[in-house]
PDB file of C-alpha atoms and ligand atoms in Angstrom:
ATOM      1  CA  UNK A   1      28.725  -2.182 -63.731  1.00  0.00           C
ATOM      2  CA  UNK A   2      29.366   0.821 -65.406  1.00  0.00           C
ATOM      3  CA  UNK A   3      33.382   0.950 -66.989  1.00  0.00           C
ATOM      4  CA  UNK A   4      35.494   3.517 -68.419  1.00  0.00           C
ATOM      5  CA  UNK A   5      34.358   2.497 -72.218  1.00  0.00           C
ATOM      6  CA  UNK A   6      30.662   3.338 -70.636  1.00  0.00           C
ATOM      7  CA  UNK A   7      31.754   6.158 -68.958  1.00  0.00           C
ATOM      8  CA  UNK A   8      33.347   7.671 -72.190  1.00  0.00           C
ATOM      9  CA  UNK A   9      30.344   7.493 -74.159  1.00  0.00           C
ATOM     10  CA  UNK A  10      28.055   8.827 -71.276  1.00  0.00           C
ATOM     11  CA  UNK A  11      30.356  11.912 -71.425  1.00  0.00           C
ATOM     12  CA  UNK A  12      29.504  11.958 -75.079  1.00  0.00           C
ATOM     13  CA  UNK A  13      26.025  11.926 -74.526  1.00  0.00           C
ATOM     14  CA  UNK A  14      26.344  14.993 -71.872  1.00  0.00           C
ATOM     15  CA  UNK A  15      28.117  16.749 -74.675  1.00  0.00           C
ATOM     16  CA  UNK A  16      25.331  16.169 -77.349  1.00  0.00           C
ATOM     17  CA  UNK A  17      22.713  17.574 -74.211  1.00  0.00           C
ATOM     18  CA  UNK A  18      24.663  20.719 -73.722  1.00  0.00           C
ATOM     19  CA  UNK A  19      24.382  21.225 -78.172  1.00  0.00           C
ATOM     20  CA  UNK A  20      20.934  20.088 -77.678  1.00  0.00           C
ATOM     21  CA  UNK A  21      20.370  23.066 -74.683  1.00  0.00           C
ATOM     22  CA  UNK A  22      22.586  25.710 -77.256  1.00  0.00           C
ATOM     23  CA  UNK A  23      20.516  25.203 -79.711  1.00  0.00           C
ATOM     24  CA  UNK A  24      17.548  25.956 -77.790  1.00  0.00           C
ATOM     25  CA  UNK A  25      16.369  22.409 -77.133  1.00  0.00           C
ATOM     26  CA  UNK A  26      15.911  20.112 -74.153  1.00  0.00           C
ATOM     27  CA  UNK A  27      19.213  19.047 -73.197  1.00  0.00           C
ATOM     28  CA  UNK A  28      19.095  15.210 -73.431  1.00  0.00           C
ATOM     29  CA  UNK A  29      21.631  12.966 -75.622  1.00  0.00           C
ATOM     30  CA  UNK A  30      22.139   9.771 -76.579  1.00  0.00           C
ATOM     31  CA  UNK A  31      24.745   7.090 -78.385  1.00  0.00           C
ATOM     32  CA  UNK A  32      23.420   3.765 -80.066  1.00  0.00           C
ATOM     33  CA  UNK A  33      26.782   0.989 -79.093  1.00  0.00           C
ATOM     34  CA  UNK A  34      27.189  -1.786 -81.048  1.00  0.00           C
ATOM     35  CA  UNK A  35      28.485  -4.956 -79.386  1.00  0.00           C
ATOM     36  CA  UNK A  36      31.874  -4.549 -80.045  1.00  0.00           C
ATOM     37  CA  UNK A  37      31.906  -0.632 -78.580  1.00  0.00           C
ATOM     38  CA  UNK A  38      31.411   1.139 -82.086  1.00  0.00           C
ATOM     39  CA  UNK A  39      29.062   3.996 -81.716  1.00  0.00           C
ATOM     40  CA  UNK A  40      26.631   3.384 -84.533  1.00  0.00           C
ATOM     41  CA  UNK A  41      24.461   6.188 -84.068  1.00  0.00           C
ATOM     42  CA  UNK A  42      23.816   9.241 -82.388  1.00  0.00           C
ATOM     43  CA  UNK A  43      21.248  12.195 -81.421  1.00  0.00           C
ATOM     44  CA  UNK A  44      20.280  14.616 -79.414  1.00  0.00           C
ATOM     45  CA  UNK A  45      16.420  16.597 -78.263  1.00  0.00           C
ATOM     46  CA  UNK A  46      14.894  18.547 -81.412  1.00  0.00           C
ATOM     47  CA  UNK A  47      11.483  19.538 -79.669  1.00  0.00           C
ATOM     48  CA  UNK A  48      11.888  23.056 -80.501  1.00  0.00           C
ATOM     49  CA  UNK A  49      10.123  22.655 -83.425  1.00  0.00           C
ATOM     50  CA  UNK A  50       7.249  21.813 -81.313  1.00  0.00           C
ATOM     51  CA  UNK A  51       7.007  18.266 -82.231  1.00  0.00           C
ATOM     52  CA  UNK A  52       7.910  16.859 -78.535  1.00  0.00           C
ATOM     53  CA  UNK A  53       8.091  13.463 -79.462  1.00  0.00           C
ATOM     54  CA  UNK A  54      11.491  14.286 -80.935  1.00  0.00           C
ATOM     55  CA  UNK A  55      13.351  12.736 -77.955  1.00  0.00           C
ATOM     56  CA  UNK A  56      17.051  11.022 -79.394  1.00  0.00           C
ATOM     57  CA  UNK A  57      16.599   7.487 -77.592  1.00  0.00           C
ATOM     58  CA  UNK A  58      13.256   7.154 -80.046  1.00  0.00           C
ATOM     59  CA  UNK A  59      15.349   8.739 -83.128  1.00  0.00           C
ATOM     60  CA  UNK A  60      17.587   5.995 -82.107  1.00  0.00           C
ATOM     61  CA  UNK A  61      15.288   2.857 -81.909  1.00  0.00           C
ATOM     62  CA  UNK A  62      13.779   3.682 -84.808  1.00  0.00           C
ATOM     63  CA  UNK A  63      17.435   3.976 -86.433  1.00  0.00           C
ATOM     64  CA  UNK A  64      18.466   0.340 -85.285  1.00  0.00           C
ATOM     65  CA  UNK A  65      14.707  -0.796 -86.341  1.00  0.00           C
ATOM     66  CA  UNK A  66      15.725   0.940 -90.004  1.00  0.00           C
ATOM     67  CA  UNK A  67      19.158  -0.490 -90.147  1.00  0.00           C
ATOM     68  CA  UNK A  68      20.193  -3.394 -87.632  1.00  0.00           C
ATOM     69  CA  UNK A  69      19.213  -7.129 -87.760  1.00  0.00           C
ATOM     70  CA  UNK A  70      16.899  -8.485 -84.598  1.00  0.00           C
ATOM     71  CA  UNK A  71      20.288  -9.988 -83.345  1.00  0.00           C
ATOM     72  CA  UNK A  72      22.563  -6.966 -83.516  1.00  0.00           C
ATOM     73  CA  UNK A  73      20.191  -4.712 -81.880  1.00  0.00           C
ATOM     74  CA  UNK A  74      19.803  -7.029 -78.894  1.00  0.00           C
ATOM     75  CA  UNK A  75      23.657  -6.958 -78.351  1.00  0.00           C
ATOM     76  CA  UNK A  76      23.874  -3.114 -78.823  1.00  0.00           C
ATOM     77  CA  UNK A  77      23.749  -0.519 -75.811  1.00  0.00           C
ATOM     78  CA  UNK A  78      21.936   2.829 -76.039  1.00  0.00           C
ATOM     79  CA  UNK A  79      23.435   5.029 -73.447  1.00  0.00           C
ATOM     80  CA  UNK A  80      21.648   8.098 -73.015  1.00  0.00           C
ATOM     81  CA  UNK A  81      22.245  11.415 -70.822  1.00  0.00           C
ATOM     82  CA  UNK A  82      18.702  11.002 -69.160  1.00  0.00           C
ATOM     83  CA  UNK A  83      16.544   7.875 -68.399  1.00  0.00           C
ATOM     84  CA  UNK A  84      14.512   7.023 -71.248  1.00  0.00           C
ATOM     85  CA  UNK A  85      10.334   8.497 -70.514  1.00  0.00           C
ATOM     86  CA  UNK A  86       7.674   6.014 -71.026  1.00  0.00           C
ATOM     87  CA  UNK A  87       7.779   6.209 -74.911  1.00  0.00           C
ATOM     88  CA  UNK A  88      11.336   5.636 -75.855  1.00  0.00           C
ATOM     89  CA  UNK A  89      11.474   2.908 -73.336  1.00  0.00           C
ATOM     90  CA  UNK A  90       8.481   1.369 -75.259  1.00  0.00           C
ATOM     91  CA  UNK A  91       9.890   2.267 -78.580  1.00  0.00           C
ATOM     92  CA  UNK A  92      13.274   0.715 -77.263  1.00  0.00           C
ATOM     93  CA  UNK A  93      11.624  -2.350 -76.165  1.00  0.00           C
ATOM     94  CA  UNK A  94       9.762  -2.711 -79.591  1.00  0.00           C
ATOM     95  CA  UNK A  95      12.760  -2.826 -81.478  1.00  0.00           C
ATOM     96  CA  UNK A  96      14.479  -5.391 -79.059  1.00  0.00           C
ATOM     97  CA  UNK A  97      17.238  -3.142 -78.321  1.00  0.00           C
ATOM     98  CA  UNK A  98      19.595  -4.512 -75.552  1.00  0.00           C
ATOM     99  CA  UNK A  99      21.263  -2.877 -72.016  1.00  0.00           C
ATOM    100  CA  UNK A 100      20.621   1.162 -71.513  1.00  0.00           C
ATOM    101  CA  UNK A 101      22.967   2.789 -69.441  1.00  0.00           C
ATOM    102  CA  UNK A 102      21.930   6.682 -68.375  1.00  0.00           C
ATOM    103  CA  UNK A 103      23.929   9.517 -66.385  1.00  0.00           C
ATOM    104  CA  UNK A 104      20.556  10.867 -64.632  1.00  0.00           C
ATOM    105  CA  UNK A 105      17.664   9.054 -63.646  1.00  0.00           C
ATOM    106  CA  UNK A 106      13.640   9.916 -64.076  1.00  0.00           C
ATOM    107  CA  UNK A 107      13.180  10.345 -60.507  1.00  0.00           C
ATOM    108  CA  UNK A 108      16.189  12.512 -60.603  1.00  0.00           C
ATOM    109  CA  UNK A 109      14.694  14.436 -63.487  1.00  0.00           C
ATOM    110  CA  UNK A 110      11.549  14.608 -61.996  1.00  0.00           C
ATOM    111  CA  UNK A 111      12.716  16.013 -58.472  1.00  0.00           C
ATOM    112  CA  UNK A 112      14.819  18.478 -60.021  1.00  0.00           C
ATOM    113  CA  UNK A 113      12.348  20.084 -62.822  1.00  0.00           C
ATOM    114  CA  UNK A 114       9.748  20.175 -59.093  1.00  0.00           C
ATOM    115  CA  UNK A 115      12.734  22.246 -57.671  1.00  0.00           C
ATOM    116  CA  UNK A 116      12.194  24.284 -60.603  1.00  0.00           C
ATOM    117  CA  UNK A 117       8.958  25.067 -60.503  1.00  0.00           C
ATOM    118  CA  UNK A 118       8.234  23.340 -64.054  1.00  0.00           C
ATOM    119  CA  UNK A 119       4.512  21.979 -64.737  1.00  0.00           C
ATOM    120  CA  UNK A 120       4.522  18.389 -64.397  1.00  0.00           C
ATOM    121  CA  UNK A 121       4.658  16.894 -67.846  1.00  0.00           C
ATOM    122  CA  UNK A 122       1.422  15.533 -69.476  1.00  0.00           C
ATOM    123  CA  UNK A 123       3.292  11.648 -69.629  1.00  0.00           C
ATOM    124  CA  UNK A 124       3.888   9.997 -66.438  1.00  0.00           C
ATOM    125  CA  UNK A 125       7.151   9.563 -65.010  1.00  0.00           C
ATOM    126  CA  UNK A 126       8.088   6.059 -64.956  1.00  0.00           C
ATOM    127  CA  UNK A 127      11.308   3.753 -64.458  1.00  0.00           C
ATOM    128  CA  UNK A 128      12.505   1.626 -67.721  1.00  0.00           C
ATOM    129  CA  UNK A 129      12.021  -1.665 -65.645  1.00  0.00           C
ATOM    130  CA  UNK A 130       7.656  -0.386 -65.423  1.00  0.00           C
ATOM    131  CA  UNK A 131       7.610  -0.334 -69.090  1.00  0.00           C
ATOM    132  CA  UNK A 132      10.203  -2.857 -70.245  1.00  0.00           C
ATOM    133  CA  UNK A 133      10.787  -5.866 -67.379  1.00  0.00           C
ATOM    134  CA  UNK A 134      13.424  -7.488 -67.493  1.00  0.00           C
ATOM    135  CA  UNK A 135      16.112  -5.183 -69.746  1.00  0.00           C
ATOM    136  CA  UNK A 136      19.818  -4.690 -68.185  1.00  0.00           C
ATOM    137  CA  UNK A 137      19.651  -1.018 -66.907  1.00  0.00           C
ATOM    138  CA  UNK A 138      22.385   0.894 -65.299  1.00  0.00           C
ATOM    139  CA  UNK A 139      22.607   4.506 -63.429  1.00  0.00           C
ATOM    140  CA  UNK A 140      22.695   7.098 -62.266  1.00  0.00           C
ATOM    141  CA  UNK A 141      26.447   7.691 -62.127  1.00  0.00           C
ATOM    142  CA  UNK A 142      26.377  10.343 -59.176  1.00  0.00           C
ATOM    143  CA  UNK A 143      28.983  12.959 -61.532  1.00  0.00           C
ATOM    144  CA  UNK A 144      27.471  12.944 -64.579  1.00  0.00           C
ATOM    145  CA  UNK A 145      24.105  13.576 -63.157  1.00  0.00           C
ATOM    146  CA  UNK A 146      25.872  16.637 -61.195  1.00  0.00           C
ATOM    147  CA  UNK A 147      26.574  18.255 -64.904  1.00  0.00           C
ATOM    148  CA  UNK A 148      23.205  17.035 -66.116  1.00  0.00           C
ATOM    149  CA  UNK A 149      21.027  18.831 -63.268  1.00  0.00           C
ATOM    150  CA  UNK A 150      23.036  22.080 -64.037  1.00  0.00           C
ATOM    151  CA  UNK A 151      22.014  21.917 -68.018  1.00  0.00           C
ATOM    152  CA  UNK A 152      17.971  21.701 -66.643  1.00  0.00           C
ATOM    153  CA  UNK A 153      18.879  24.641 -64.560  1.00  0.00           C
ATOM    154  CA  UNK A 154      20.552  26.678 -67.485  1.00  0.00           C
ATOM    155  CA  UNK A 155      17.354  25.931 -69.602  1.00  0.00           C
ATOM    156  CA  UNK A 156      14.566  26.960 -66.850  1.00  0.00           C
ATOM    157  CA  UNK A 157      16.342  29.576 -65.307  1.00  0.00           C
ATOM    158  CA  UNK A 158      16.704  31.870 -68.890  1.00  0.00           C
ATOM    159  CA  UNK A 159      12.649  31.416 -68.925  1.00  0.00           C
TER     160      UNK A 159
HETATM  161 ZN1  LIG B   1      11.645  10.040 -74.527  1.00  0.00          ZN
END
């Protein structure tokens, strides 16, 4: 169940999409929750550089991996602004990080970047639970995804 605490820090990681998309990224952000609701980390895209493994929920994992014992990083939350693709789900599930919650989905994503006309990516889309069975996963939330799908049509409609 998502609650309003979730639902706070889902609008957070909106917010750190839309900076992500001004500053001429991908617009995808993400929060790292410790158990008892402090936001330990956060971070958005940086794959303008050209390095496009520079997605937040792997900044993240690697974060907790750097600075969180096995036990604390099972009992944290990562909410994120987008489902997590194939590598930061692995990268999450490496780490032992605990419950993901996400505004928009990969299928979402997926569907909506087709509408677009974007080239298919060169990683498969794939759900959290086909890379990492059995962690607590939550979303889409239906109006958070609404504000998500219009950031990926600000970014392909100025190419
Ligand atoms: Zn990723």
């Amino acid at each position: 169940m998502v609650n309003d605490s979730d639902l706070r820090h889902l609008r957070r990681c909106v917010e750190l999409a839309r900076e992500a998309l001004e500053a001429g990224d991908e617009p995808f952000g993400s929060l790292l929750v410790g158990a008892d609701g402090t936001v330990l980390a956060e971070d958005r895209n940086r794959v303008s550089g050209g390095d496009h493994t520079r997605h937040p929920e792997f900044e993240l994992a690697r974060w907790a991996a750097e600075h969180l014992p096995a036990g604390e990083r099972a009992a944290a939350t990562v909410f994120t602004s987008g489902e997590h693709c194939p590598m930061c789900a692995a990268a999450h599930g490496w780490v032992g990080l605990g419950r993901i919650v996400y505004a928009s989905s990969t299928e979402q994503l997926t569907e909506w970047l087709a509408a677009l006309g974007v080239p298919p990516s060169p990683v498969r889309a794939l759900p959290i639970g086909e890379i990492v069975p059995g962690l607590p996963v939550e979303g889409p939330v239906p109006e958070l995804a609404d504000e998500v799908h219009a950031l990926h049509r600000r970014l392909h409609e100025k190419h």
